[in-house]
């Protein structure tokens, strides 16, 4: 028993010495210790050994965490030198976990752990101990603190800060390029053993990546990793404690690594030659086709710019880049012409727009391809050799004269025959015509520059084999002036001469106009007609400026003898051929004041000179008007009395209508004209009185030729018409009579075109010209020759 106690005492003492050595900061209780001399073994020098006596036999206790034994875990023993072993002392424990986690035997001072402890929850406990005398209740030792420290065991595996990491790195990166750093933590005590010492290793992802065992930095392990070959990598990293030794705990995490794209691939055409065909009618800007160079890169690294480097069609075609699909679109730049060139060859170049200098040594980042474009022939309309025509023709050109020619040809290889025609919507009067075979324009009607100086017509060229193919060309025809109009007075001149005029006095200045437009301007000459070359009363003086003056040749003129003079004047122009006209000036003789101002002329002046006043003249005119009105009224009344029609209705149409003022009568009272008489030539005419006028006895009853003596109905009608025309008693208004005879056929055939399609050839309408001026327009429309 004593041996066991001595052994525990020595073990506890060794632990405390070890704890003091390991943790010098811990407190030690020696306040009430006292020196005690102990006699024992001595050395060679005979020196006596001494030790320091403690009031408490403890300082710090250690306890393993996670104890799983069947009994409670013994922590240590509290003991004081005052304890004589007689049970007189009582030990009391207070502080962290006292009574619940830690239980003390109050008689012996033994401390036990009542529960399993976890260092990661609490690594040390601070408690206070007291030793009390049971009899007196006095503390034999002052209360003192002591520590129970939980010794760590490796019961926690390393844990990463994330369950999954995501990282990216540019492709083609060099070996050792850092990708990402992973971090794992261990809840065990890092200051006690190797339980918290973590070592990193790679479980999955070799040989592409590696990991630094101490820092957890993941790096590339292979050179020139290409995103185009493989883009995604999944790397599994393990963190193991105990320095990676066997028996250590471990944890893992997953790192998803993506290779990002760099421009390390040039564009490449999948084929070296492309072929397209398109009709020659394609307008400029029309897309012909698409080509595409493949680039396995992404984003801006795959952007391509297309261009035409060379070829015989670089000026005819263009290429643009579709930014969405990175395709090259070939378009028409100029109008194609199959007859001019049937095949074009282009060399198209595709180039990356964003280059990476690190990879320029891999080669040129561009590629070329050959593009062949075939032009397809189509049936094109005729083409004129000019965009428009200007033709000048004299206005005196004869009908049928050729004034010019238009020329068109079929641009196709077949060279189809072309016929020409004039668009009649631009030549409604059919003044011009054209020979359909050669395009020569000629005149169909006379021209008049003064009426229409310009004619704008349209000529149509049509392929005979394909009438749908046609072209139009404007033709501007300018009518050149010729001197075909004689000059004439510019206006009507009211010329007078005073009775008191003197010889050589200017009484009028005349000028002339000409409808023609000579290139050098007008020049007119004035003179008297040869018969009046030496006029006794007046003369004419040419002012040489297209005007002339009328001069008097004698002194004094008399209205009573001659009130008006007629002076014929000839006006010449200076163009070729010279045209002239004669204009007659009417010169009145008037009374003038001393300053030459006209006062009165002609008949009025003569009456005034006879002594009649203005009031007398007005009275005479009023009397004449009144007499004329009376005569007209008298004649009208007499005629009204002579013939008073029985029909007074406003709606009288004179066609077998009888108006009655009573309700009786009916058809039995009428004596209407029986038109059936005309249908029976043998019917005897009975004498019937006219019912439209009052019968008069002053006129004898006319006897006409019996109808049976003239069987021909036409002669009968003509005779009746003649009798009515010469009958003084016939009504003064038209009387409607209906006859059943239509007459013989007209000598003029029908002008209708309804049956014109049944004839084999063109109809001849030349006879319309013989029908007179009323049918001139119709003769011009149907009688003229139309070649188209």
mmCIF file of N, CA and C in Angstrom, residues 69 75 81 136 153 159 305 340 420-421 450-451 479 490 503 515 520 524 530 541 585 650 676 693 706 719 759 787:
data_model
loop_
_atom_site.group_PDB
_atom_site.id
_atom_site.type_symbol
_atom_site.label_atom_id
_atom_site.label_comp_id
_atom_site.label_asym_id
_atom_site.label_seq_id
_atom_site.Cartn_x
_atom_site.Cartn_y
_atom_site.Cartn_z
ATOM 1 N N UNK A 69 -12.732 5.041 -21.873
ATOM 2 C CA UNK A 69 -12.594 3.881 -20.981
ATOM 3 C C UNK A 69 -13.877 3.571 -20.228
ATOM 4 N N UNK A 75 -7.875 12.283 -12.982
ATOM 5 C CA UNK A 75 -7.165 13.504 -13.383
ATOM 6 C C UNK A 75 -5.924 13.697 -12.511
ATOM 7 N N UNK A 81 0.170 19.330 3.096
ATOM 8 C CA UNK A 81 1.008 18.799 4.146
ATOM 9 C C UNK A 81 0.278 18.768 5.504
ATOM 10 N N UNK A 136 -13.153 22.752 12.793
ATOM 11 C CA UNK A 136 -13.209 24.195 13.024
ATOM 12 C C UNK A 136 -13.819 24.931 11.841
ATOM 13 N N UNK A 153 -5.667 14.906 -29.109
ATOM 14 C CA UNK A 153 -5.442 13.703 -29.883
ATOM 15 C C UNK A 153 -5.885 14.001 -31.310
ATOM 16 N N UNK A 159 -10.156 20.127 -43.260
ATOM 17 C CA UNK A 159 -11.316 20.532 -44.053
ATOM 18 C C UNK A 159 -10.943 21.733 -44.918
ATOM 19 N N UNK A 305 -11.516 39.081 -91.098
ATOM 20 C CA UNK A 305 -11.753 40.130 -92.095
ATOM 21 C C UNK A 305 -11.401 39.553 -93.469
ATOM 22 N N UNK A 340 -19.569 40.434 -122.656
ATOM 23 C CA UNK A 340 -18.249 41.037 -122.481
ATOM 24 C C UNK A 340 -17.283 40.075 -121.787
ATOM 25 N N UNK A 420 -38.855 48.779 -134.888
ATOM 26 C CA UNK A 420 -38.999 50.064 -134.223
ATOM 27 C C UNK A 420 -40.436 50.563 -134.361
ATOM 28 N N UNK A 421 -40.870 51.339 -133.374
ATOM 29 C CA UNK A 421 -42.195 51.958 -133.415
ATOM 30 C C UNK A 421 -42.170 53.223 -132.578
ATOM 31 N N UNK A 450 -43.826 77.921 -135.209
ATOM 32 C CA UNK A 450 -44.512 78.926 -134.417
ATOM 33 C C UNK A 450 -45.611 78.309 -133.545
ATOM 34 N N UNK A 451 -46.130 77.173 -133.939
ATOM 35 C CA UNK A 451 -47.148 76.497 -133.151
ATOM 36 C C UNK A 451 -46.514 75.571 -132.109
ATOM 37 N N UNK A 479 -37.667 71.980 -134.007
ATOM 38 C CA UNK A 479 -38.107 72.522 -135.297
ATOM 39 C C UNK A 479 -37.346 73.826 -135.539
ATOM 40 N N UNK A 490 -47.305 96.017 -135.432
ATOM 41 C CA UNK A 490 -47.256 95.509 -134.073
ATOM 42 C C UNK A 490 -48.600 95.603 -133.379
ATOM 43 N N UNK A 503 -47.385 120.790 -143.606
ATOM 44 C CA UNK A 503 -46.634 119.813 -144.393
ATOM 45 C C UNK A 503 -45.386 119.398 -143.621
ATOM 46 N N UNK A 515 -43.433 86.673 -136.554
ATOM 47 C CA UNK A 515 -43.489 85.430 -135.793
ATOM 48 C C UNK A 515 -42.224 84.607 -135.941
ATOM 49 N N UNK A 520 -30.069 86.364 -136.528
ATOM 50 C CA UNK A 520 -29.395 87.652 -136.301
ATOM 51 C C UNK A 520 -30.374 88.750 -135.898
ATOM 52 N N UNK A 524 -36.617 95.284 -140.249
ATOM 53 C CA UNK A 524 -37.796 95.580 -141.062
ATOM 54 C C UNK A 524 -37.573 96.862 -141.875
ATOM 55 N N UNK A 530 -46.416 100.388 -154.431
ATOM 56 C CA UNK A 530 -46.002 101.068 -155.666
ATOM 57 C C UNK A 530 -47.082 101.977 -156.253
ATOM 58 N N UNK A 541 -41.456 107.592 -143.740
ATOM 59 C CA UNK A 541 -40.012 107.720 -143.549
ATOM 60 C C UNK A 541 -39.549 106.527 -142.693
ATOM 61 N N UNK A 585 -53.165 101.783 -143.015
ATOM 62 C CA UNK A 585 -53.444 102.706 -141.923
ATOM 63 C C UNK A 585 -54.685 103.522 -142.272
ATOM 64 N N UNK A 650 -97.879 74.323 -122.350
ATOM 65 C CA UNK A 650 -96.448 74.569 -122.450
ATOM 66 C C UNK A 650 -95.698 73.337 -122.936
ATOM 67 N N UNK A 676 -101.042 55.485 -140.953
ATOM 68 C CA UNK A 676 -101.235 54.300 -141.790
ATOM 69 C C UNK A 676 -101.508 54.634 -143.234
ATOM 70 N N UNK A 693 -104.392 75.520 -135.792
ATOM 71 C CA UNK A 693 -104.630 76.950 -136.003
ATOM 72 C C UNK A 693 -106.105 77.144 -136.262
ATOM 73 N N UNK A 706 -103.262 63.695 -156.121
ATOM 74 C CA UNK A 706 -103.747 62.455 -155.495
ATOM 75 C C UNK A 706 -102.614 61.477 -155.261
ATOM 76 N N UNK A 719 -92.363 65.568 -151.993
ATOM 77 C CA UNK A 719 -93.388 66.525 -152.431
ATOM 78 C C UNK A 719 -94.075 67.145 -151.233
ATOM 79 N N UNK A 759 -61.034 41.069 -142.088
ATOM 80 C CA UNK A 759 -60.389 41.317 -143.384
ATOM 81 C C UNK A 759 -58.965 40.825 -143.351
ATOM 82 N N UNK A 787 -46.367 52.803 -140.430
ATOM 83 C CA UNK A 787 -45.504 51.646 -140.690
ATOM 84 C C UNK A 787 -45.416 50.711 -139.501
#
